[in-house]
mmCIF file of C-alpha atoms in Angstrom:
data_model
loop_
_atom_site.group_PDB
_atom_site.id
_atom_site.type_symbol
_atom_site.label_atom_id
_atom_site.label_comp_id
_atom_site.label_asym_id
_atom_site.label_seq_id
_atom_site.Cartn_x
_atom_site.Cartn_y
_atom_site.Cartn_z
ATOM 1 C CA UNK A 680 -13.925 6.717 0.719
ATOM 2 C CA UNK A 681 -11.286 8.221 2.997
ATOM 3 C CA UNK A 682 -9.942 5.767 5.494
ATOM 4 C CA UNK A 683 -9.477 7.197 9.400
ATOM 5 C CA UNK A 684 -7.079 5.526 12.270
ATOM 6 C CA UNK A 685 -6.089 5.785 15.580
ATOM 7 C CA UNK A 686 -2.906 4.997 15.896
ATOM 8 C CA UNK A 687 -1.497 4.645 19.335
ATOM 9 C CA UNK A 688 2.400 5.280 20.609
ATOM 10 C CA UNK A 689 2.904 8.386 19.506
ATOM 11 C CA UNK A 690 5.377 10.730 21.058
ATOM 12 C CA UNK A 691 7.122 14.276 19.769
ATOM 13 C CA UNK A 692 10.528 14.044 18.335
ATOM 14 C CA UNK A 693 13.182 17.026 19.204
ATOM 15 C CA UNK A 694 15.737 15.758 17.125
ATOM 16 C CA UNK A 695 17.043 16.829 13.482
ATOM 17 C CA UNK A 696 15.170 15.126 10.570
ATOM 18 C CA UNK A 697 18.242 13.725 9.209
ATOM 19 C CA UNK A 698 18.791 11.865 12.719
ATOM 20 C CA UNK A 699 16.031 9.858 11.863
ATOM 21 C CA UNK A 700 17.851 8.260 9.359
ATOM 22 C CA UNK A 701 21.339 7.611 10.347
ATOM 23 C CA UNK A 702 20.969 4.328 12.159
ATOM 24 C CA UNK A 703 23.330 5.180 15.273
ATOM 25 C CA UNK A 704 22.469 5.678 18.668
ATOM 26 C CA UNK A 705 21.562 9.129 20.580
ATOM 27 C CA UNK A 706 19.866 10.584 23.605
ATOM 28 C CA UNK A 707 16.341 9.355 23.939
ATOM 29 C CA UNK A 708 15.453 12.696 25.680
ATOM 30 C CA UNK A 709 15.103 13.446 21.988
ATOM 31 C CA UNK A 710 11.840 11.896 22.450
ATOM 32 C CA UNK A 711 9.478 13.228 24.782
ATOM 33 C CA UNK A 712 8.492 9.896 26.691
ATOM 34 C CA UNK A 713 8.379 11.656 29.854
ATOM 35 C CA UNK A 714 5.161 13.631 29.121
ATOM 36 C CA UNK A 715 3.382 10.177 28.333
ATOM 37 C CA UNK A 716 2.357 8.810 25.402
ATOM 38 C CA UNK A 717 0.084 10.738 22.454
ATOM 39 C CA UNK A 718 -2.529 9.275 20.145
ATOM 40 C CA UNK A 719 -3.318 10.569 17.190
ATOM 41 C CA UNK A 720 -6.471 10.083 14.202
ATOM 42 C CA UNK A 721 -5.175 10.228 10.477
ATOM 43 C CA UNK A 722 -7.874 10.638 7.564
ATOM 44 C CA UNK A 723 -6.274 9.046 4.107
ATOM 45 C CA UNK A 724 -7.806 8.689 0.962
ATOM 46 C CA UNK A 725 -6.275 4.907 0.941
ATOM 47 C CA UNK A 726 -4.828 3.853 4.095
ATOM 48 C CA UNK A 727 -1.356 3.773 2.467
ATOM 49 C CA UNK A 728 1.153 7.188 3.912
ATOM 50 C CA UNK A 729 3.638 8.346 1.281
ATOM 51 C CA UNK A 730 5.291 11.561 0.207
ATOM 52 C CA UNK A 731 2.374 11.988 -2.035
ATOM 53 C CA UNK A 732 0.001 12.193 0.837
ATOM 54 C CA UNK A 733 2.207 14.932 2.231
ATOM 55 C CA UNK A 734 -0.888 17.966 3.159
ATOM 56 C CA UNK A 735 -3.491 15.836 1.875
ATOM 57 C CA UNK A 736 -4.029 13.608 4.873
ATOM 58 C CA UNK A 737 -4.604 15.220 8.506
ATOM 59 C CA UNK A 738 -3.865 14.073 11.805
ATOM 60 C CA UNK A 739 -5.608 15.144 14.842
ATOM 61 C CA UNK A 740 -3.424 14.970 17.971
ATOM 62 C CA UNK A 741 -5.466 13.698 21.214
ATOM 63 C CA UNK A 742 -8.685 14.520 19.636
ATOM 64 C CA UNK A 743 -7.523 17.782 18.564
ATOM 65 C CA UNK A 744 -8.222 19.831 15.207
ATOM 66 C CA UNK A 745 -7.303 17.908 12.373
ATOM 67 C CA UNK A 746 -4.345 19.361 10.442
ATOM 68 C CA UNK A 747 -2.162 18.609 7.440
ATOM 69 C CA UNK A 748 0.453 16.270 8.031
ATOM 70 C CA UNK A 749 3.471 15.844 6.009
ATOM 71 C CA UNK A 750 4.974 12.269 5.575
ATOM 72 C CA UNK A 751 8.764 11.560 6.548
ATOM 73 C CA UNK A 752 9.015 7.773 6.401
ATOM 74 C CA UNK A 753 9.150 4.546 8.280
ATOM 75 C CA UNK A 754 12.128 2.081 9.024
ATOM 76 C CA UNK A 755 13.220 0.577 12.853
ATOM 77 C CA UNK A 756 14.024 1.862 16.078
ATOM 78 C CA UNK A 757 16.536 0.458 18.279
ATOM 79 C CA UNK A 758 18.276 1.195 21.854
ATOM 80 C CA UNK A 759 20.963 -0.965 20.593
ATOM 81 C CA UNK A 760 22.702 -1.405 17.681
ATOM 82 C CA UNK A 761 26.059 -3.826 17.656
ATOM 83 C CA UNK A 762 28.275 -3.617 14.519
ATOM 84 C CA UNK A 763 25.932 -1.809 12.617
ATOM 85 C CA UNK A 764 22.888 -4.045 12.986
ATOM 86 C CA UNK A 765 19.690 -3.119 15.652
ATOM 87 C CA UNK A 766 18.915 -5.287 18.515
ATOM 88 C CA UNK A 767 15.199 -6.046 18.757
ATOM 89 C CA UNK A 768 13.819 -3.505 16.905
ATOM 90 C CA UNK A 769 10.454 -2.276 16.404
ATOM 91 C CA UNK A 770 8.942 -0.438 13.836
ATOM 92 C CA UNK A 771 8.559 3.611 13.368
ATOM 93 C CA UNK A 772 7.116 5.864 11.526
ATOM 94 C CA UNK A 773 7.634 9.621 11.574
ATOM 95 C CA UNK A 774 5.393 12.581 10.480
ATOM 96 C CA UNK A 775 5.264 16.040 10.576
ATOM 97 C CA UNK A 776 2.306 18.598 12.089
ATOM 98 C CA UNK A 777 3.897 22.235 11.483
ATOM 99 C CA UNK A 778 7.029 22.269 12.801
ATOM 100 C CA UNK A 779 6.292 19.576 15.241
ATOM 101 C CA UNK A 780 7.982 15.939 14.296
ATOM 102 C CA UNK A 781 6.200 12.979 15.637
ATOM 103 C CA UNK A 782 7.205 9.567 15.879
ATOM 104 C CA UNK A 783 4.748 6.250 16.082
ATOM 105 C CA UNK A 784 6.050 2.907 17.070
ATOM 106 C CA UNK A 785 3.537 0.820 16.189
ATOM 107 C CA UNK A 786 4.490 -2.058 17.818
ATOM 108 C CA UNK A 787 5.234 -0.284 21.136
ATOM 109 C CA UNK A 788 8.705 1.677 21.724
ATOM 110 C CA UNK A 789 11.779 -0.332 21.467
ATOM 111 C CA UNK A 790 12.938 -1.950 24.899
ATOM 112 C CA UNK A 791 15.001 0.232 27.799
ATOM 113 C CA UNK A 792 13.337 3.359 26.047
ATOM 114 C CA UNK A 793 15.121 6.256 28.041
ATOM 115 C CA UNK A 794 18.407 6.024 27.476
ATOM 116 C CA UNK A 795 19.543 5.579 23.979
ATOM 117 C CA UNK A 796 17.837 5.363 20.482
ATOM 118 C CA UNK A 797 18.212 5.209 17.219
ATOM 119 C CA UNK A 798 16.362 5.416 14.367
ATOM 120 C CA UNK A 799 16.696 4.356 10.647
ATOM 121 C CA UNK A 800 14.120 5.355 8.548
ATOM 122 C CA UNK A 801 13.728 5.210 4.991
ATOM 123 C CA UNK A 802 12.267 8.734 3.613
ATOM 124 C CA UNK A 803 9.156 7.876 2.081
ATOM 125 C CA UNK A 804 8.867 4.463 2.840
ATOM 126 C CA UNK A 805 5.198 4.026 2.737
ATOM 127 C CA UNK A 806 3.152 3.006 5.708
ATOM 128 C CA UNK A 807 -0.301 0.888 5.562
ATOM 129 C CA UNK A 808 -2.446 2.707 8.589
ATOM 130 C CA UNK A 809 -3.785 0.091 11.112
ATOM 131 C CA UNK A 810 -7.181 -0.385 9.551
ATOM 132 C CA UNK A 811 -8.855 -3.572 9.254
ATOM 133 C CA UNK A 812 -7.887 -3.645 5.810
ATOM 134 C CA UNK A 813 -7.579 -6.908 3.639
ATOM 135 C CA UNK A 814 -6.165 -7.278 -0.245
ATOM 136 C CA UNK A 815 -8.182 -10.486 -1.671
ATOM 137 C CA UNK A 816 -10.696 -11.590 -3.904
ATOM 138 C CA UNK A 817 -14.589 -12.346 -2.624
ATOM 139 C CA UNK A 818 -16.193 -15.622 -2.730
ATOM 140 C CA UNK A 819 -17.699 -16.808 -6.597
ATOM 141 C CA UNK A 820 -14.575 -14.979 -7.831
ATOM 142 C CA UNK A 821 -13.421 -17.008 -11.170
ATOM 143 C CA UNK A 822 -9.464 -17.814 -11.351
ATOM 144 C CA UNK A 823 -7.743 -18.904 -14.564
ATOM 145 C CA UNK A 824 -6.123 -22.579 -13.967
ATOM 146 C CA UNK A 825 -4.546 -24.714 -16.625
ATOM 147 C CA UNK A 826 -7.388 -25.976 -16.376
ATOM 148 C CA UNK A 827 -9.915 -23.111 -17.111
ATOM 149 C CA UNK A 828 -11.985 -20.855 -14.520
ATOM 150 C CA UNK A 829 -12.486 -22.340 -10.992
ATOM 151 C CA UNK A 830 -14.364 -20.651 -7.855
ATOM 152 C CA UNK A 831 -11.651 -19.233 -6.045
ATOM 153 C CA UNK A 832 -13.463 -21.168 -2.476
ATOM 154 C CA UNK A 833 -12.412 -24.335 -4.595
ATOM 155 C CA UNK A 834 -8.877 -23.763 -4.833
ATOM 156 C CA UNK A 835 -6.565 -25.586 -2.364
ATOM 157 C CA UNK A 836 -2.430 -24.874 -1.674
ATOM 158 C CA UNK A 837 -0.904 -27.273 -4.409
ATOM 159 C CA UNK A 838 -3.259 -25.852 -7.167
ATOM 160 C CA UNK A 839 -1.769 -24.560 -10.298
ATOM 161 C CA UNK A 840 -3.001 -20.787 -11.135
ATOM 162 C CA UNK A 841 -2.177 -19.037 -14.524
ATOM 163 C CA UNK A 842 0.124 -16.602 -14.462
ATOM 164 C CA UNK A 843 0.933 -13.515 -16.601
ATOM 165 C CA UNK A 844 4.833 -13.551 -15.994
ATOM 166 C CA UNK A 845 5.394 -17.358 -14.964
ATOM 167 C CA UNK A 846 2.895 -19.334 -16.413
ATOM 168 C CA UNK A 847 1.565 -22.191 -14.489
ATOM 169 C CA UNK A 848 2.104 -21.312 -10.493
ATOM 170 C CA UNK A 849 1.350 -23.787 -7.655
ATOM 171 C CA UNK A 850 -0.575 -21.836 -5.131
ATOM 172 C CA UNK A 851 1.843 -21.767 -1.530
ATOM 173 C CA UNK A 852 -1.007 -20.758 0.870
ATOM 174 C CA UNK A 853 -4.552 -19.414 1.014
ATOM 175 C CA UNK A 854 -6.045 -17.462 3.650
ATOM 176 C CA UNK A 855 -9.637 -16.637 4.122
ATOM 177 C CA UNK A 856 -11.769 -13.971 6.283
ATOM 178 C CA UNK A 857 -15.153 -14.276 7.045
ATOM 179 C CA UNK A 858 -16.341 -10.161 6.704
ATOM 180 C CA UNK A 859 -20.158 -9.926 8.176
ATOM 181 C CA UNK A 860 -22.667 -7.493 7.441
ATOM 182 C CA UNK A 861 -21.943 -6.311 10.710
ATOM 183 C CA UNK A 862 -18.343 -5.405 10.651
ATOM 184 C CA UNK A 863 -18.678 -4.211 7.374
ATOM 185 C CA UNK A 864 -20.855 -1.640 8.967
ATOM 186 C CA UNK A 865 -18.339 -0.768 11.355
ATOM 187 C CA UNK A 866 -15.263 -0.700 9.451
ATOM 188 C CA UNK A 867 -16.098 0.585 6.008
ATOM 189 C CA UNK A 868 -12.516 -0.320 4.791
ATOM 190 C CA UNK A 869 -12.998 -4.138 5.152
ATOM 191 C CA UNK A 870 -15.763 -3.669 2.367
ATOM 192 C CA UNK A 871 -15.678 -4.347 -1.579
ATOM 193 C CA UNK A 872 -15.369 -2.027 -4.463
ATOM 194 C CA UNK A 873 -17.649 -3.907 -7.087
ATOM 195 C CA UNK A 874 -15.980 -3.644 -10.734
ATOM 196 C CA UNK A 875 -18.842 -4.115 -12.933
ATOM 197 C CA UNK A 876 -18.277 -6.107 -16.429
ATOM 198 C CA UNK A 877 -16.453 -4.184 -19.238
ATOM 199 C CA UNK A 878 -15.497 -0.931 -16.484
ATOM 200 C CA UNK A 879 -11.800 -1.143 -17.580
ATOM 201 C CA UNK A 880 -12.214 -2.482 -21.286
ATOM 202 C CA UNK A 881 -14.535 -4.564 -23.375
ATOM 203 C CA UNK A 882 -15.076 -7.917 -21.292
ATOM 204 C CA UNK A 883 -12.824 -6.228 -18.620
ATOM 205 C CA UNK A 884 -14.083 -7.913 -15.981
ATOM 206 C CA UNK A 885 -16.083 -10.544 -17.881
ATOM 207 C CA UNK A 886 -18.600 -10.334 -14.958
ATOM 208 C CA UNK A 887 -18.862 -8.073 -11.967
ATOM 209 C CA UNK A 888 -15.693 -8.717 -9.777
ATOM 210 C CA UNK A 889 -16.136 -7.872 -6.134
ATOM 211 C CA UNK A 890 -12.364 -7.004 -4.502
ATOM 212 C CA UNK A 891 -11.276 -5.639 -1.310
ATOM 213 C CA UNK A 892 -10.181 -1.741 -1.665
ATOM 214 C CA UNK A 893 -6.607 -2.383 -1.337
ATOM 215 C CA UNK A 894 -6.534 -4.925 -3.757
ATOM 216 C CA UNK A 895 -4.494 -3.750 -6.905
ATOM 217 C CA UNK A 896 -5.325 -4.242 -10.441
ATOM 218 C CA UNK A 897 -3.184 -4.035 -13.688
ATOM 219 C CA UNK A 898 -3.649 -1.248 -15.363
ATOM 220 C CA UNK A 899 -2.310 1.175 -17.899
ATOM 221 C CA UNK A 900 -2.946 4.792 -20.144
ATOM 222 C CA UNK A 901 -3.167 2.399 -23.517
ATOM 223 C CA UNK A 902 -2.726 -1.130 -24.070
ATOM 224 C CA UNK A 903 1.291 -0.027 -25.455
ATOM 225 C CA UNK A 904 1.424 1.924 -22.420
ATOM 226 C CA UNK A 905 3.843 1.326 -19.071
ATOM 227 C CA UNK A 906 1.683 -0.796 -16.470
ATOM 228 C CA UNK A 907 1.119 -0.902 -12.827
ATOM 229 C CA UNK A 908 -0.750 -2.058 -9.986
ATOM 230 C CA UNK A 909 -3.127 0.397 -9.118
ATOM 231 C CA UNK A 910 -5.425 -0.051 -5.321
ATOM 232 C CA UNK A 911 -9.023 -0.414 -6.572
ATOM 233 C CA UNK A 912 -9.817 2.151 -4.053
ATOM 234 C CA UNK A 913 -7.512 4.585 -6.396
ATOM 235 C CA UNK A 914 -9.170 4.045 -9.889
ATOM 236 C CA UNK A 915 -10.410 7.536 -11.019
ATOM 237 C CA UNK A 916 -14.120 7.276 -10.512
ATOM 238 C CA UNK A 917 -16.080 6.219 -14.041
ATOM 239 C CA UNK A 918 -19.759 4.647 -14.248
ATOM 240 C CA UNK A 919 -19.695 0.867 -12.912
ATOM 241 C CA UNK A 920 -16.686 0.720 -10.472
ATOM 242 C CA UNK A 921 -17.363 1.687 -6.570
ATOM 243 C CA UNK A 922 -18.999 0.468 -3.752
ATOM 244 C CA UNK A 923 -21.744 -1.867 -4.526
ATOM 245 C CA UNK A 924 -25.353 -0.194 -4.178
ATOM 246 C CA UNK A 925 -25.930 -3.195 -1.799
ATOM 247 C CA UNK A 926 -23.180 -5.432 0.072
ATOM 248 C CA UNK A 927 -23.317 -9.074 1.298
ATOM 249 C CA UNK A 928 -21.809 -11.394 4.078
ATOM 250 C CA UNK A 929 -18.350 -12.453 2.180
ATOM 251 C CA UNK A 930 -15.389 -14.025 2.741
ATOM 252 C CA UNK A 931 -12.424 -13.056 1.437
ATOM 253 C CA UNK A 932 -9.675 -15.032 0.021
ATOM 254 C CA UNK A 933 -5.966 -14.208 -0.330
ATOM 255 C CA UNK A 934 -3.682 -16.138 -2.546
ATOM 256 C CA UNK A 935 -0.016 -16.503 -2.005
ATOM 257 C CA UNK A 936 2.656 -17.631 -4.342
ATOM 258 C CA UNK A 937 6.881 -18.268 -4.442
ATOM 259 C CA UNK A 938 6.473 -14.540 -5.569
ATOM 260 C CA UNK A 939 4.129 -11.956 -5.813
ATOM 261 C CA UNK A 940 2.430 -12.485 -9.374
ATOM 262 C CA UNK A 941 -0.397 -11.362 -12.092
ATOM 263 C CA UNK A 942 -3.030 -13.643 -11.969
ATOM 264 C CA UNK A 943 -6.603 -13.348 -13.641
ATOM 265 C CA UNK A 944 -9.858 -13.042 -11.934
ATOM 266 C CA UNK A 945 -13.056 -12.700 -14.138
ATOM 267 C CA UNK A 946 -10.649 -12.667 -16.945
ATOM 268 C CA UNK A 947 -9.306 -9.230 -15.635
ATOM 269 C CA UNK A 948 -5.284 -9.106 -14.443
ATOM 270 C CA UNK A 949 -4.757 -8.538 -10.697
ATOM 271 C CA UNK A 950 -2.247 -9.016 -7.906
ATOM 272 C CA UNK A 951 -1.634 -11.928 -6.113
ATOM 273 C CA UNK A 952 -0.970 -11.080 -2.300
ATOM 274 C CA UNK A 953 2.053 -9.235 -1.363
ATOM 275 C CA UNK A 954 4.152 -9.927 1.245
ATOM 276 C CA UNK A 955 5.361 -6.229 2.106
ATOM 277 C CA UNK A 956 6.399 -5.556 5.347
ATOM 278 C CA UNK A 957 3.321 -3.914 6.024
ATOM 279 C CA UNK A 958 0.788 -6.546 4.865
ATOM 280 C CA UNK A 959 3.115 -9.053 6.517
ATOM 281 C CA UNK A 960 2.684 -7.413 9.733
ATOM 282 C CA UNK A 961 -1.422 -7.374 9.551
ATOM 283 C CA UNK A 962 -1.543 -11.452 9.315
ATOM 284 C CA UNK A 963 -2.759 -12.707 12.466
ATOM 285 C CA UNK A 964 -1.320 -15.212 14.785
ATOM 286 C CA UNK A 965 -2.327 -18.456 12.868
ATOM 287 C CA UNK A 966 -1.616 -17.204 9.498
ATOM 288 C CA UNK A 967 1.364 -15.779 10.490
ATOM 289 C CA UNK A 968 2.200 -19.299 11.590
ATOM 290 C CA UNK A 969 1.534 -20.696 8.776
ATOM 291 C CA UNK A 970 3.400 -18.396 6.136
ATOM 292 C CA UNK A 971 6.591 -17.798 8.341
ATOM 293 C CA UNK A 972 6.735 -21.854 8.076
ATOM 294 C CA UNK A 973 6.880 -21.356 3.967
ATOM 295 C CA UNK A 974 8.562 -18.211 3.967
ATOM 296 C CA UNK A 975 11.341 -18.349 7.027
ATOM 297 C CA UNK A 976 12.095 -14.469 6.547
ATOM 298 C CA UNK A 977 8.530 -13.424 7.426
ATOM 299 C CA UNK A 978 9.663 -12.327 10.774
ATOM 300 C CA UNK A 979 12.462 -10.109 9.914
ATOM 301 C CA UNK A 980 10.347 -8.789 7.041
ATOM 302 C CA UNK A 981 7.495 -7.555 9.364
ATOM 303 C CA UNK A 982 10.389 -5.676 11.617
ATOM 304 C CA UNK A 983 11.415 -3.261 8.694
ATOM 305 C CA UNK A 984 14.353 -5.288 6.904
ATOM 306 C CA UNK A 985 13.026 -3.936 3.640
ATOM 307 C CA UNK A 986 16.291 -5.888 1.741
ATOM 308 C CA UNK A 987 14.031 -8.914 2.116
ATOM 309 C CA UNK A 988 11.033 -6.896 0.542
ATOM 310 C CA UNK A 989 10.114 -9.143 -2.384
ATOM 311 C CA UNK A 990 9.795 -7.201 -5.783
ATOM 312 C CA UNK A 991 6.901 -6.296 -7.076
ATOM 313 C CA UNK A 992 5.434 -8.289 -9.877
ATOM 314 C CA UNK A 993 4.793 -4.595 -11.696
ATOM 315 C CA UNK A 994 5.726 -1.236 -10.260
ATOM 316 C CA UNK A 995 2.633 -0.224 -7.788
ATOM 317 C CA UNK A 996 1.263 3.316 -8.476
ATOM 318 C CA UNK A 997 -0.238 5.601 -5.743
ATOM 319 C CA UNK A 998 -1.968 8.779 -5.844
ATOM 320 C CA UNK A 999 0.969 10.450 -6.517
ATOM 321 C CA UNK A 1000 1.361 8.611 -9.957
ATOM 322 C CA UNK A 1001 -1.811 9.494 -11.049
ATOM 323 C CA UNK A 1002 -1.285 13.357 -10.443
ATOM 324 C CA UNK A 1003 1.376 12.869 -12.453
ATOM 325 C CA UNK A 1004 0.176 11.100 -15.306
ATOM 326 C CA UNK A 1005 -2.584 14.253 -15.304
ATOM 327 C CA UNK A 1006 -6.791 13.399 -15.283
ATOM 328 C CA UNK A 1007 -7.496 12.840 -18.761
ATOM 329 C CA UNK A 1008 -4.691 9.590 -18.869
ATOM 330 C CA UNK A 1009 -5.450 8.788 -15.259
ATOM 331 C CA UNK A 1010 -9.463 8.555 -16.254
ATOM 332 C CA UNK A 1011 -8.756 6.841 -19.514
ATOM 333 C CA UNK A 1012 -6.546 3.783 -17.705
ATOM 334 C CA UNK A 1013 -7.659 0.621 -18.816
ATOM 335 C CA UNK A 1014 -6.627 -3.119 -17.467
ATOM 336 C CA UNK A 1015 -5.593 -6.040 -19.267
ATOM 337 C CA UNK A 1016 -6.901 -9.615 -19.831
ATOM 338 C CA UNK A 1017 -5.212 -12.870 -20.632
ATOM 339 C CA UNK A 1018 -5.367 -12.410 -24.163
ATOM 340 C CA UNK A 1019 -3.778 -8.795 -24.242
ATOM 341 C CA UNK A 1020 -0.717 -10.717 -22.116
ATOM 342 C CA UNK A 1021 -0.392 -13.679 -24.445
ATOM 343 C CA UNK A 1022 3.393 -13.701 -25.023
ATOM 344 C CA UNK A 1023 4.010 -13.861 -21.253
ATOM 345 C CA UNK A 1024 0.866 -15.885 -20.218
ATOM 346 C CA UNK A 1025 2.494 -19.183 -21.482
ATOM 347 C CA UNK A 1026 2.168 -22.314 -19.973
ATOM 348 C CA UNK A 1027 4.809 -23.493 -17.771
ATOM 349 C CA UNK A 1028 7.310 -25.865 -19.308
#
């Protein structure tokens, strides 16, 4: 299901492309504030922008045609910068219609805009689109504990979750959403793809496990294979994973650790939530509260540092990957249960 947003702040960029990514200060006529700001409507297969998206996803400039867009990258934007380092930046992203750059600020444009910026972006950084989009697990969901499978509603910060890397965890925080029926209708991203039992192996889920479309599974070509975390709303289609034929009220729940890790729900491996820069920066108020209280470098994570970008538990895949891995080993990946990670799921000790 293709994911659309309006994203606001947008302005055309005169500069050189590799301006963008110097991190030094230059003429802001650059870009075009003067003429007022621009919005424009992307259409994504996943809500996620990188290189591989490059003429697959459109933008439509102030409600114009939709056109390919190729990707550039995201990073800061600064009208100062003192030995090397930004004052109060603010996100960008950059993009490309034609020959036309554009640059978004999501967060606004940086302060004193009109004099001098800067801009350090990372090429290909990826960029989650400003959808309502959540990565969690639905309500009834079954976690592994030391203990054995609990309702994921039940769990409480303190718990200890099995892990596939780290054995026993103690959860750090857990956030919920209520989704209704009603904004489910009106933002089809904030609903669940339903992964029916045995869709990704025998007994892989053991039941039908309801997720949010960015949440990512484990997955691989063959069992020996390399693995990664793969967006449910990226898994090749195949009978028994997709939207369900009828959706519910839910809420969703996400589940934060020390790191991000591999937990089980259903008995099927799948991410924990991962504090990217991105997902950091879609928290709201209270929850941001709450996690920059465990995790002190949540603020400078959501402006762009990406040095503090925690690693991945496995490398995540995008739509890229797949291309790459060709149709018949994309449609044949498979995920993995506890049993099939037995030499790493281990009990603490």
């Amino acid at each position: 299901m293709p994911v659309s947003s309006t994203l606001d702040h947008v302005y055309a960029y005169n500069g050189s492309v590799a301006s963008l990514s110097l991190g030094s200060l230059i003429n802001a006529s650059v870009v075009n504030f003067s003429s007022g700001r621009l919005h424009a409507t992307l259409t994504d297969d996943d809500g996620v922008l990188d290189l591989g998206d490059s003429g697959s996803t459109t933008a439509a400039i102030n409600g114009g045609t939709a056109q390919p867009l190729t990707y550039l990258g995201s990073g800061w934007s600064a009208t100062a910068i003192v030995l090397g380092a930004p004052v109060l930046p603010k996100p960008a992203v950059a993009f490309k219609i034609g020959a036309q750059i554009y640059i978004h600020f999501p967060s606004g444009p940086p302060v004193l805009s009109g004099v001098l910026i800067g801009f350090k972006l990372s090429t290909g950084a990826a960029f989650t689109l400003p959808n309502p989009t959540v990565i969690c697990l639905a309500d009834g969901s079954l976690i592994l504990t030391p203990g054995g499978q609990v309702p994921v509603e039940r769990l409480r910060p303190g718990d200890l979750v099995l892990t596939a890397d780290h054995g026993a965890q103690p959860l750090r925080w857990i956030g919920r959403r209520a989704v209704g029926l009603a904004e489910q209708a009106l933002h089809p991203a904030m609903g669940p793809v339903r992964i029916a039992r045995g869709a990704l192996g025998p007994d892989l889920p053991r039941r039908g496990l309801w997720v949010s479309r960015q949440h990512r599974l484990l997955v691989a070509a063959d069992a020996a294979g390399p693995q990664g975390l793969l967006a449910a709303c990226l898994l090749p289609e195949r009978p028994g994973i997709g939207p369900p034929g009828r959706t519910r009220a839910l809420i969703w729940h996400h589940l934060l650790f020390d790191r991000h890790e591999v937990i089980f729900a259903e008995g099927l491996a799948v991410e924990s939530l991962y504090l990217g820069p991105r997902m950091a920066a879609t928290l709201d108020g209270a929850a941001r509260e709450e996690v920059a209280a465990l995790f002190p470098d949540l603020p400078r994570l959501i402006t762009g540092e990406r040095a503090l970008c925690p690693a991945p538990a496995r490398p995540i895949l995008r739509r890229s990957d797949l291309r790459a891995m060709g149709e018949r080993a994309s449609r044949s990946l498979r995920g993995f249960g506890p049993e099939d990670l037995q030499p790493r799921c281990r009990a603490a000790g």
